[in-house]
Short mmCIF file of C-alpha atoms and ligand atoms in Angstrom, two decimals:
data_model
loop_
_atom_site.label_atom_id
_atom_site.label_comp_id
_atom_site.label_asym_id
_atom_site.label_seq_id
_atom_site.Cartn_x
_atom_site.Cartn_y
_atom_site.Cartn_z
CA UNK A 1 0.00 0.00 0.00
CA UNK A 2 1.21 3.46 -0.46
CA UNK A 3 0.38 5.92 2.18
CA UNK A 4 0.22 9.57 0.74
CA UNK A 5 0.49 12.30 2.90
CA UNK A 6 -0.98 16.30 3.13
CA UNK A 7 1.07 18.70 1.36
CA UNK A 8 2.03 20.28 4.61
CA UNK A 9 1.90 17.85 7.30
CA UNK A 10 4.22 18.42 9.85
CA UNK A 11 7.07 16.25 10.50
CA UNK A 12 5.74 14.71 13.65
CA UNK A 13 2.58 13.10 11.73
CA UNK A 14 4.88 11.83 9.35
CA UNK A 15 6.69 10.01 12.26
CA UNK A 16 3.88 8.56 13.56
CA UNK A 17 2.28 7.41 10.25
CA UNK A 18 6.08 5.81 9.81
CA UNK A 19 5.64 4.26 13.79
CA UNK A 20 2.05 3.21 12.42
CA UNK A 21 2.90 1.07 9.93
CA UNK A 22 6.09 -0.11 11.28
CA UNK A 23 3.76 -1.60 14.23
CA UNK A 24 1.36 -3.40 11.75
CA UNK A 25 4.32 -5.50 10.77
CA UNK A 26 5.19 -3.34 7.37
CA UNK A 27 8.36 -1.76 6.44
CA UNK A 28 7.99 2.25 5.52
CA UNK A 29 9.82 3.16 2.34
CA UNK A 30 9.44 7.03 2.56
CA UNK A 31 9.82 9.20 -0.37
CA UNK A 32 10.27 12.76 -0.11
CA UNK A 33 8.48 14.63 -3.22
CA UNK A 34 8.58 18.35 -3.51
CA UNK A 35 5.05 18.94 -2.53
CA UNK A 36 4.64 15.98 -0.19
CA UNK A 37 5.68 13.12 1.52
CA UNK A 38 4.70 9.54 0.27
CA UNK A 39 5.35 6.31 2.21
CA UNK A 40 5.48 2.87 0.77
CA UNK A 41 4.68 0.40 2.95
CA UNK A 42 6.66 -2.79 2.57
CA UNK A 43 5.46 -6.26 3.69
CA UNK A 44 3.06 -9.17 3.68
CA UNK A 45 -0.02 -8.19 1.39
CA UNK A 46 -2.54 -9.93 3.74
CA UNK A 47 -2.58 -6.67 6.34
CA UNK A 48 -3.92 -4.76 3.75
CA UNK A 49 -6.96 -3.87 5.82
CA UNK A 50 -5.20 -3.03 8.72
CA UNK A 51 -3.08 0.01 6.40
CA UNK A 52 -6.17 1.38 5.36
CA UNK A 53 -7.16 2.54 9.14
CA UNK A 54 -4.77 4.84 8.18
CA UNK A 55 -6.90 7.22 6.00
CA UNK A 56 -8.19 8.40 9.08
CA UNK A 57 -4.99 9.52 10.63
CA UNK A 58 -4.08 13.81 10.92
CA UNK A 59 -1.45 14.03 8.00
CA UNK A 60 -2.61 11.16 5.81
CA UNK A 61 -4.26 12.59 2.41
CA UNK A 62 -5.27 8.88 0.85
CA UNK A 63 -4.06 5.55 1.59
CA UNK A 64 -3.96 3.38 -1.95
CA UNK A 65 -2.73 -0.10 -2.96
CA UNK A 66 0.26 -0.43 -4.69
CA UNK A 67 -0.46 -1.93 -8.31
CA UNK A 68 2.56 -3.25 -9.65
CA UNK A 69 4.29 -6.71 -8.32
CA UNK A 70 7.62 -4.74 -7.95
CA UNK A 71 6.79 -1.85 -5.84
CA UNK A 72 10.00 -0.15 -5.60
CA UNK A 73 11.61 -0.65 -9.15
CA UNK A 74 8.01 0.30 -10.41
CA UNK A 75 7.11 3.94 -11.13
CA UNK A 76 4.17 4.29 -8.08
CA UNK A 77 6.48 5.43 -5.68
CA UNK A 78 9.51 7.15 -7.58
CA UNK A 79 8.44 8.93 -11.05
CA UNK A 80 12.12 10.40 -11.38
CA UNK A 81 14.57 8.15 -13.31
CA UNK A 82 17.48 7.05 -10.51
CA UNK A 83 20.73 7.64 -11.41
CA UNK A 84 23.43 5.14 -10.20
CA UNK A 85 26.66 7.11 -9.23
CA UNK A 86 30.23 4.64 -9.53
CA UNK A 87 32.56 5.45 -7.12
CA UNK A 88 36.22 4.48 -7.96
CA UNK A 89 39.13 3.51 -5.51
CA UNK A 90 39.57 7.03 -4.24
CA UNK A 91 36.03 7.45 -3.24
CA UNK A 92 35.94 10.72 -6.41
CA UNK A 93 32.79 9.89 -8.03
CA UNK A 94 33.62 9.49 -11.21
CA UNK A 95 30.34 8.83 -13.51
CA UNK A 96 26.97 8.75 -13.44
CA UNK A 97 24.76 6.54 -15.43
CA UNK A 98 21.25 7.48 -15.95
CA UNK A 99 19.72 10.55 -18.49
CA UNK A 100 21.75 12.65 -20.18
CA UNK A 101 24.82 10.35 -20.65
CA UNK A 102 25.51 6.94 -22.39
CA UNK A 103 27.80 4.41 -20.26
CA UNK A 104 30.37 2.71 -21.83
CA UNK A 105 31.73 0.43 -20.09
CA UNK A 106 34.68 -1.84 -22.30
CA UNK A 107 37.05 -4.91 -21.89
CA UNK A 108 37.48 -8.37 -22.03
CA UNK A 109 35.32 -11.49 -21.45
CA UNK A 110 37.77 -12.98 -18.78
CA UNK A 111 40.55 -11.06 -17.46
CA UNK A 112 43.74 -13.55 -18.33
CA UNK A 113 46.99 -11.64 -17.87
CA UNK A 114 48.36 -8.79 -17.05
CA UNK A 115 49.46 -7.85 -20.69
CA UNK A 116 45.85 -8.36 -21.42
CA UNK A 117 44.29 -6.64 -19.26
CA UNK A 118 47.07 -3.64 -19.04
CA UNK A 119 47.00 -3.45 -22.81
CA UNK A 120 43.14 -3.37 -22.71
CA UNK A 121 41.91 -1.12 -20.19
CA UNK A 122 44.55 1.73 -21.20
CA UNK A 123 42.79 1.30 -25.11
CA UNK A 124 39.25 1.50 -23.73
CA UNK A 125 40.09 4.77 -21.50
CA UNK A 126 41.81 6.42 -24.72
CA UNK A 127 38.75 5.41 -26.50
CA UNK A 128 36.59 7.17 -24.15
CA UNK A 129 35.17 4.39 -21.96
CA UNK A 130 34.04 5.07 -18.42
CA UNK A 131 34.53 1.78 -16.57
CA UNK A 132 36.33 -1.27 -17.58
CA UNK A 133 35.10 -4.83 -17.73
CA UNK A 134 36.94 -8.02 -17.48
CA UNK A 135 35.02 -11.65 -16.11
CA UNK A 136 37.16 -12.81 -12.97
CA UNK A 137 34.88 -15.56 -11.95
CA UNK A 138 33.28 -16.77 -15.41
CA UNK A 139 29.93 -18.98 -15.62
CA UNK A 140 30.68 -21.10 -18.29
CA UNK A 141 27.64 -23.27 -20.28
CA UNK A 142 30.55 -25.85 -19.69
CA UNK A 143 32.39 -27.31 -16.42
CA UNK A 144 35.58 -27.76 -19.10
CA UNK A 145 35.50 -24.24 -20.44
CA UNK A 146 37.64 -21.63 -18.67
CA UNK A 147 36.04 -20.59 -15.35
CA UNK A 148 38.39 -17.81 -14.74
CA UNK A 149 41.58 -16.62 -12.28
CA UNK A 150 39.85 -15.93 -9.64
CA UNK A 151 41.36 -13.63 -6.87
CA UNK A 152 44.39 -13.43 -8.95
CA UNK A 153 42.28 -12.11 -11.55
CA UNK A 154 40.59 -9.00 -9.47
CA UNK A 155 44.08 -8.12 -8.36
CA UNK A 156 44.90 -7.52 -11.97
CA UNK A 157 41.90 -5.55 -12.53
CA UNK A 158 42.86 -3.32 -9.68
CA UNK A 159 46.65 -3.28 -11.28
CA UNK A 160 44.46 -1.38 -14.22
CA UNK A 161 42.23 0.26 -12.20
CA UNK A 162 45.42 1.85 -10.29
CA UNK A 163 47.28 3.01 -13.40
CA UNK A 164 44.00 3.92 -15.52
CA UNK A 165 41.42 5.41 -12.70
CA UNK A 166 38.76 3.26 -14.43
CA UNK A 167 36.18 1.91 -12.23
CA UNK A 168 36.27 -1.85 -12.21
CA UNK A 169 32.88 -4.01 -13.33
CA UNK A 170 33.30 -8.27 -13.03
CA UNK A 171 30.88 -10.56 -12.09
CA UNK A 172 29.83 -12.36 -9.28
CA UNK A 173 28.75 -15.42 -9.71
CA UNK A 174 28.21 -17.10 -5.78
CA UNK A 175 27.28 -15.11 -3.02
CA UNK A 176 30.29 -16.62 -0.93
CA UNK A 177 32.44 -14.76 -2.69
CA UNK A 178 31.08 -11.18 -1.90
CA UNK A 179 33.42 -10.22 0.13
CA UNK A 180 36.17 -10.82 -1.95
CA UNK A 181 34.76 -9.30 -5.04
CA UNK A 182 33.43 -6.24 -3.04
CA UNK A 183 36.78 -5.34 -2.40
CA UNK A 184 37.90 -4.79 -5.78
CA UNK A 185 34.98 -4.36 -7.52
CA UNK A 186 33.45 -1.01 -8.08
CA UNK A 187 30.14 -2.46 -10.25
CA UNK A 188 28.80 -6.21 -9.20
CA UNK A 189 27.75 -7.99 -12.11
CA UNK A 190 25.22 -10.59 -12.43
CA UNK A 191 25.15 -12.57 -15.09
CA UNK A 192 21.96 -13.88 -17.19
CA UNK A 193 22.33 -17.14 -16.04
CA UNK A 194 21.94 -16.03 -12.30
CA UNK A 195 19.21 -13.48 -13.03
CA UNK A 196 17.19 -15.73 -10.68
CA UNK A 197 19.55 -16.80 -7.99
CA UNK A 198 17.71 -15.12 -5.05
CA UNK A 199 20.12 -16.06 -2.79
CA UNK A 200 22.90 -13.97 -4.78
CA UNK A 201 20.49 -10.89 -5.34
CA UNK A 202 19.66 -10.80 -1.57
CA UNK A 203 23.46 -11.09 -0.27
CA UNK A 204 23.86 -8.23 -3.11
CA UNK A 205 21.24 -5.76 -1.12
CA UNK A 206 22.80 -5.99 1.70
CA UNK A 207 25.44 -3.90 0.06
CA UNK A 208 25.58 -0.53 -1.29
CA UNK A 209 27.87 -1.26 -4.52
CA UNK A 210 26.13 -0.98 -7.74
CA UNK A 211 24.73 -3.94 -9.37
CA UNK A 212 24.59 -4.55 -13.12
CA UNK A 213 21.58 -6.86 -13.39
CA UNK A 214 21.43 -8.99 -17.04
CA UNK A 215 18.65 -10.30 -18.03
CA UNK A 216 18.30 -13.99 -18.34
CA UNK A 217 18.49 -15.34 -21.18
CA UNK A 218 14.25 -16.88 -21.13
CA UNK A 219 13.73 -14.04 -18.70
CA UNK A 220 10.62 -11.82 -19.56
CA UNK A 221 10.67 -8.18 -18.46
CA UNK A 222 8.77 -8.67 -15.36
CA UNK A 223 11.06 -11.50 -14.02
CA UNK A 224 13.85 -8.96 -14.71
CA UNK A 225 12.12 -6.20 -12.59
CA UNK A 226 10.73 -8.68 -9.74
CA UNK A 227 14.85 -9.99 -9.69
CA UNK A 228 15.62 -6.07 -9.48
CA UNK A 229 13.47 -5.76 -6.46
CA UNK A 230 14.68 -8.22 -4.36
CA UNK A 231 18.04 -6.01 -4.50
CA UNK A 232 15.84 -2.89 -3.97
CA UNK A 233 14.00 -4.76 -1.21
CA UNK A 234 17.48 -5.89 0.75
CA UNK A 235 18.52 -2.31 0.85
CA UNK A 236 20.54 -1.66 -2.00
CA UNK A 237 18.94 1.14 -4.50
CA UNK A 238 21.83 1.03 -6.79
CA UNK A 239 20.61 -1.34 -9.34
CA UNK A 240 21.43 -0.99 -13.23
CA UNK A 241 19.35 -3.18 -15.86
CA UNK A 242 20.85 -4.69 -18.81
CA UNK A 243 19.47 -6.26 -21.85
CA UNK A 244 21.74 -8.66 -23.21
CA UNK A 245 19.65 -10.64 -25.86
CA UNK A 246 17.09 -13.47 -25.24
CA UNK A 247 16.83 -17.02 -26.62
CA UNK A 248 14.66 -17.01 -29.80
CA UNK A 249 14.06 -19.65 -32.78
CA UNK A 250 17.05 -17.37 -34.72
CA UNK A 251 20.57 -19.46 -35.28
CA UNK A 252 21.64 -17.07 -37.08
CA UNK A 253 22.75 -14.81 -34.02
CA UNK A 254 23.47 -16.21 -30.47
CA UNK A 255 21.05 -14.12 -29.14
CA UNK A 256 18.23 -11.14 -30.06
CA UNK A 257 18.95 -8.38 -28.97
CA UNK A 258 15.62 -7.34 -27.89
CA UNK A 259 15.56 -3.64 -28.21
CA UNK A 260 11.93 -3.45 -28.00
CA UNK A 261 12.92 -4.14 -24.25
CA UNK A 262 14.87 -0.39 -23.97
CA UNK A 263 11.26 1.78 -23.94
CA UNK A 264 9.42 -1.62 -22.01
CA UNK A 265 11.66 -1.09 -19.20
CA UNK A 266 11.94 2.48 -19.45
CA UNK A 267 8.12 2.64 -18.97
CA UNK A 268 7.87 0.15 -15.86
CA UNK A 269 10.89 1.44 -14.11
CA UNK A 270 12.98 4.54 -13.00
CA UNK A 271 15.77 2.23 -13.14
CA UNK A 272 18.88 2.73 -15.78
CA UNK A 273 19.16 0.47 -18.50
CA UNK A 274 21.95 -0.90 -20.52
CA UNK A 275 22.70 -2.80 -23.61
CA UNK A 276 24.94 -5.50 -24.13
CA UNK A 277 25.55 -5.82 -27.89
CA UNK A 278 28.34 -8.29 -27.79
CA UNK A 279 26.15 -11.25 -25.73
CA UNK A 280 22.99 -9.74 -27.89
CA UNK A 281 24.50 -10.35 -30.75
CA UNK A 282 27.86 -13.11 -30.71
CA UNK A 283 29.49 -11.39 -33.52
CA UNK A 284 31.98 -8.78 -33.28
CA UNK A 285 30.82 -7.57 -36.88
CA UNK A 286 27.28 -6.63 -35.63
CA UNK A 287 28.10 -5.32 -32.61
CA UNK A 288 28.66 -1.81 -34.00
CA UNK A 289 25.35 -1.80 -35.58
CA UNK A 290 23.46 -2.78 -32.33
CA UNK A 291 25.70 -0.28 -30.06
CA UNK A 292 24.52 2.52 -32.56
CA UNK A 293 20.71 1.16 -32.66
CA UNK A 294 20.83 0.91 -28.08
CA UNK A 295 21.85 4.20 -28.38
CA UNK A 296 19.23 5.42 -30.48
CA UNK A 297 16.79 3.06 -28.77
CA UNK A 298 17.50 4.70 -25.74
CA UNK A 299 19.59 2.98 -23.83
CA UNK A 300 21.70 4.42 -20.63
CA UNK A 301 24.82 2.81 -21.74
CA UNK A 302 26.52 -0.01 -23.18
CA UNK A 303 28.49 -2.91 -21.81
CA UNK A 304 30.97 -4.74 -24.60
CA UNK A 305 33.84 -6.58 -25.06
CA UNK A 306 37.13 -5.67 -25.57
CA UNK A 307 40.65 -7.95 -26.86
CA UNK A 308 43.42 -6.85 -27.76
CA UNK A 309 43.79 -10.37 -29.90
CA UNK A 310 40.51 -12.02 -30.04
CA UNK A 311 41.56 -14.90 -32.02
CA UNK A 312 43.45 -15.72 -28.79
CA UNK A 313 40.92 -15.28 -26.25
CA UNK A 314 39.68 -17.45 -23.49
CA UNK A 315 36.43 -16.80 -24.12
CA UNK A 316 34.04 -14.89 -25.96
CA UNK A 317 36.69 -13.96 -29.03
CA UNK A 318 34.19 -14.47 -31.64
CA UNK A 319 32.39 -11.37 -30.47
CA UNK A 320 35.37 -9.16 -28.90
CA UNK A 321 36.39 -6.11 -30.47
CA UNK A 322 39.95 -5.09 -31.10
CA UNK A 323 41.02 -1.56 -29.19
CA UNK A 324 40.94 -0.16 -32.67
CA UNK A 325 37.80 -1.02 -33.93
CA UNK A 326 36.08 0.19 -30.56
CA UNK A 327 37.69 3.05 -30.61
CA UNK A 328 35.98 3.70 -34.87
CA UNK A 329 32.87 2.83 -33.14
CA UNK A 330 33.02 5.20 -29.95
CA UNK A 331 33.49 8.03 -33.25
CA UNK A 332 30.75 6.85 -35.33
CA UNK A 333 28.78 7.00 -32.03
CA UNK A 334 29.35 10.37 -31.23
CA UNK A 335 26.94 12.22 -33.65
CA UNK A 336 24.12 9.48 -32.38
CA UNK A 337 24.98 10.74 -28.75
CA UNK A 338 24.65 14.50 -29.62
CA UNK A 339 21.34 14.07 -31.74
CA UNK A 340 19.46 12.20 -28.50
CA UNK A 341 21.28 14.28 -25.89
CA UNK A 342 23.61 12.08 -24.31
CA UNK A 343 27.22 12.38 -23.34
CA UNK A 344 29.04 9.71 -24.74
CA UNK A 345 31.36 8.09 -22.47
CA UNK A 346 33.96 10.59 -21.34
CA UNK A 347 33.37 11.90 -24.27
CA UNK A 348 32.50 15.40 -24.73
CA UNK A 349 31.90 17.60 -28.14
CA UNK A 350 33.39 20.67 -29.21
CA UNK A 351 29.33 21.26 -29.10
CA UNK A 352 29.13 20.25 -25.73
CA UNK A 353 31.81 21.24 -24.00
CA UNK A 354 30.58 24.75 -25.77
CA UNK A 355 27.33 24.88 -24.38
CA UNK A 356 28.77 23.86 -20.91
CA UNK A 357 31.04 27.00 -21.19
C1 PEP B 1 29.64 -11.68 -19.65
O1 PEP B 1 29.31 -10.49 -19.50
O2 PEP B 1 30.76 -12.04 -20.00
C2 PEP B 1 28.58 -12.71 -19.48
C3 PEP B 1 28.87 -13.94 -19.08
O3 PEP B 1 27.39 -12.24 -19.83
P1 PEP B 1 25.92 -12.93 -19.75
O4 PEP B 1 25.72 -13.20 -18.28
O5 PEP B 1 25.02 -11.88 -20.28
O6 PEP B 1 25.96 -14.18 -20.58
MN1 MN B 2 31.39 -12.76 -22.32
#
């Protein structure tokens, strides 16, 4: 239920609404609008009853159910988009992804060595790229692929992070390893394949470190929002979406790309939303096309891989990039960016940079 309150009422009634509904059981998830106050109230749905006695309470203007199944990644209770600020190592923030900017954030599948990695992340930050990926712990579709370097691996992303500033995104792929990744890791990613693992999106509200949530691969939009609230719901508002392609009949691709989902999302959810043309597509060929067509979809950002010699990678080659050919794509991006009002990366045009005096 969402408890909205008189423009006006004093700060005491909106304690002891809060005290209210706290004693029926319900959490209060209070957001402060310019005009008013409105409260969510978080809990069981069977005390629905009880939360309407409070219509008749001083300060309470109407007391209404909340509609949608994912009541605080749904629109009811915050109409502004949310913007999810990455912090780097020094604690500077250093970007913002939400309106107004497009994401970019570059690098390899799997981190491997520290030639790789090195060689990478300084390409994708003279490209223009505002965080740098790179898969320490890897969920592979098989137990004999290669699952990663582990620790070893986050301590080279940190090596890059230290020279480059870039803030560092890898996955996380069991919650038991939180603490570990947490300590390197400036963006906790979670892959398609553990869109669902509750246990994993719990553990990840219980921290305040953004989390890139991909969509699972047979996920439909509304499993991707309800996985998105249990992070919201543990705590943790920093949650970014990502479309990364769905399973369809189509062999031609290894995924869709579904861009259709861009404006879906964007209508259920203030969230930010990302595209992943490299996993949306499998081919490094079409991944410029589908970075240019997220962008002009509407997309917050982009995630995509990044190898200095794909041919040679230990996974996802077929699909990687080289530094030079993301770096013709973060140009032929740049007029996209301008015409839908986005900064692109760290990007910024003459035009821009202009208008910002
Ligand atoms: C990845 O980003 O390398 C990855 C494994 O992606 P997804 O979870 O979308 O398959
Ligand atoms: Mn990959």
């Amino acid at each position: 239920m969402i408890v909205v309150m008189k423009a006006g009422a004093s700060k005491e009634q909106l304690e002891d609404v809060i005290a209210r509904i706290e004693a029926f059981g319900y959490r209060a998830h209070v957001m402060h609008g310019v005009e008013r106050e409105v409260i969510g109230c978080l809990g069981d749905e069977r005390g629905k009853a009880e939360l309407q006695t409070l219509q008749s309470v001083k300060g309470v203007e109407k007391v209404m159910p909340i509609l949608s199944p994912y009541k605080l990644a749904g629109k009811q209770l915050q109409a502004d988009p949310t913007v999810v600020t990455l912090l780097a190592g020094s604690g500077e923030s250093t970007m913002k992804v939400g309106p107004g900017s497009f994401t970019v954030i570059a690098g390899p599948c799997s981190v491997e060595s520290e030639e790789q990695i090195m060689e990478t992340a300084r390409a994708v930050k003279e490209a223009g790229a505002n965080a740098l990926r790179g898969g320490a712990f890897k969920p592979r579709s098989s137990t004999y692929s290669f699952q990663g370097m582990g620790e070893d691996g986050l301590k080279l992303l940190d090596l890059a992070k230290q020279e480059t500033g870039l803030p560092i995104v890898t996955e996380i792929v069991d919650y038991h390893d939180l603490d570990i990744i947490a300590k390197y890791a400036d963006v906790l990613q979670v892959g398609a394949r553990n869109m669902q693992n509750y246990a994993l999106l719990k553990a990840l509200g219980s921290t305040t470190k953004p989390v890139l949530l991909k969509r699972g691969m047979s996920a439909t939009i509304e499993e991707l929002l309800l996985s998105a609230e249990y992070i919201l719901a543990a705590g943790n508002p920093n949650v970014i979406l990502c479309e990364r392609g769905i399973r369809t009949y189509e062999t031609a691709t290894r995924n869709t790309l579904d861009l259709n989902a861009i404006p879906a999302v964007r209508a259920r959810t203030h969230l930010p939303i990302l595209v992943d043309p490299s996993h949306g597509t499998g081919i490094w060929s079409y991944v410029g096309s589908m970075s240019k067509a997220g962008l002009a979809a509407g997309a917050d950002g982009m995630i995509v891989e990044v190898h200095p010699k794909p041919a040679e990678a230990l996974s996802d080659g077929a699909q990687s990039l080289k530094p030079k050919v993301f770096s013709a794509l973060m140009d032929e991006l740049e007029p996209i960016a301008l015409a839908v009002g986005r900064t692109l990366g760290t990007r910024q045009t003459s035009w821009q940079l202009e208008r910002r005096g």
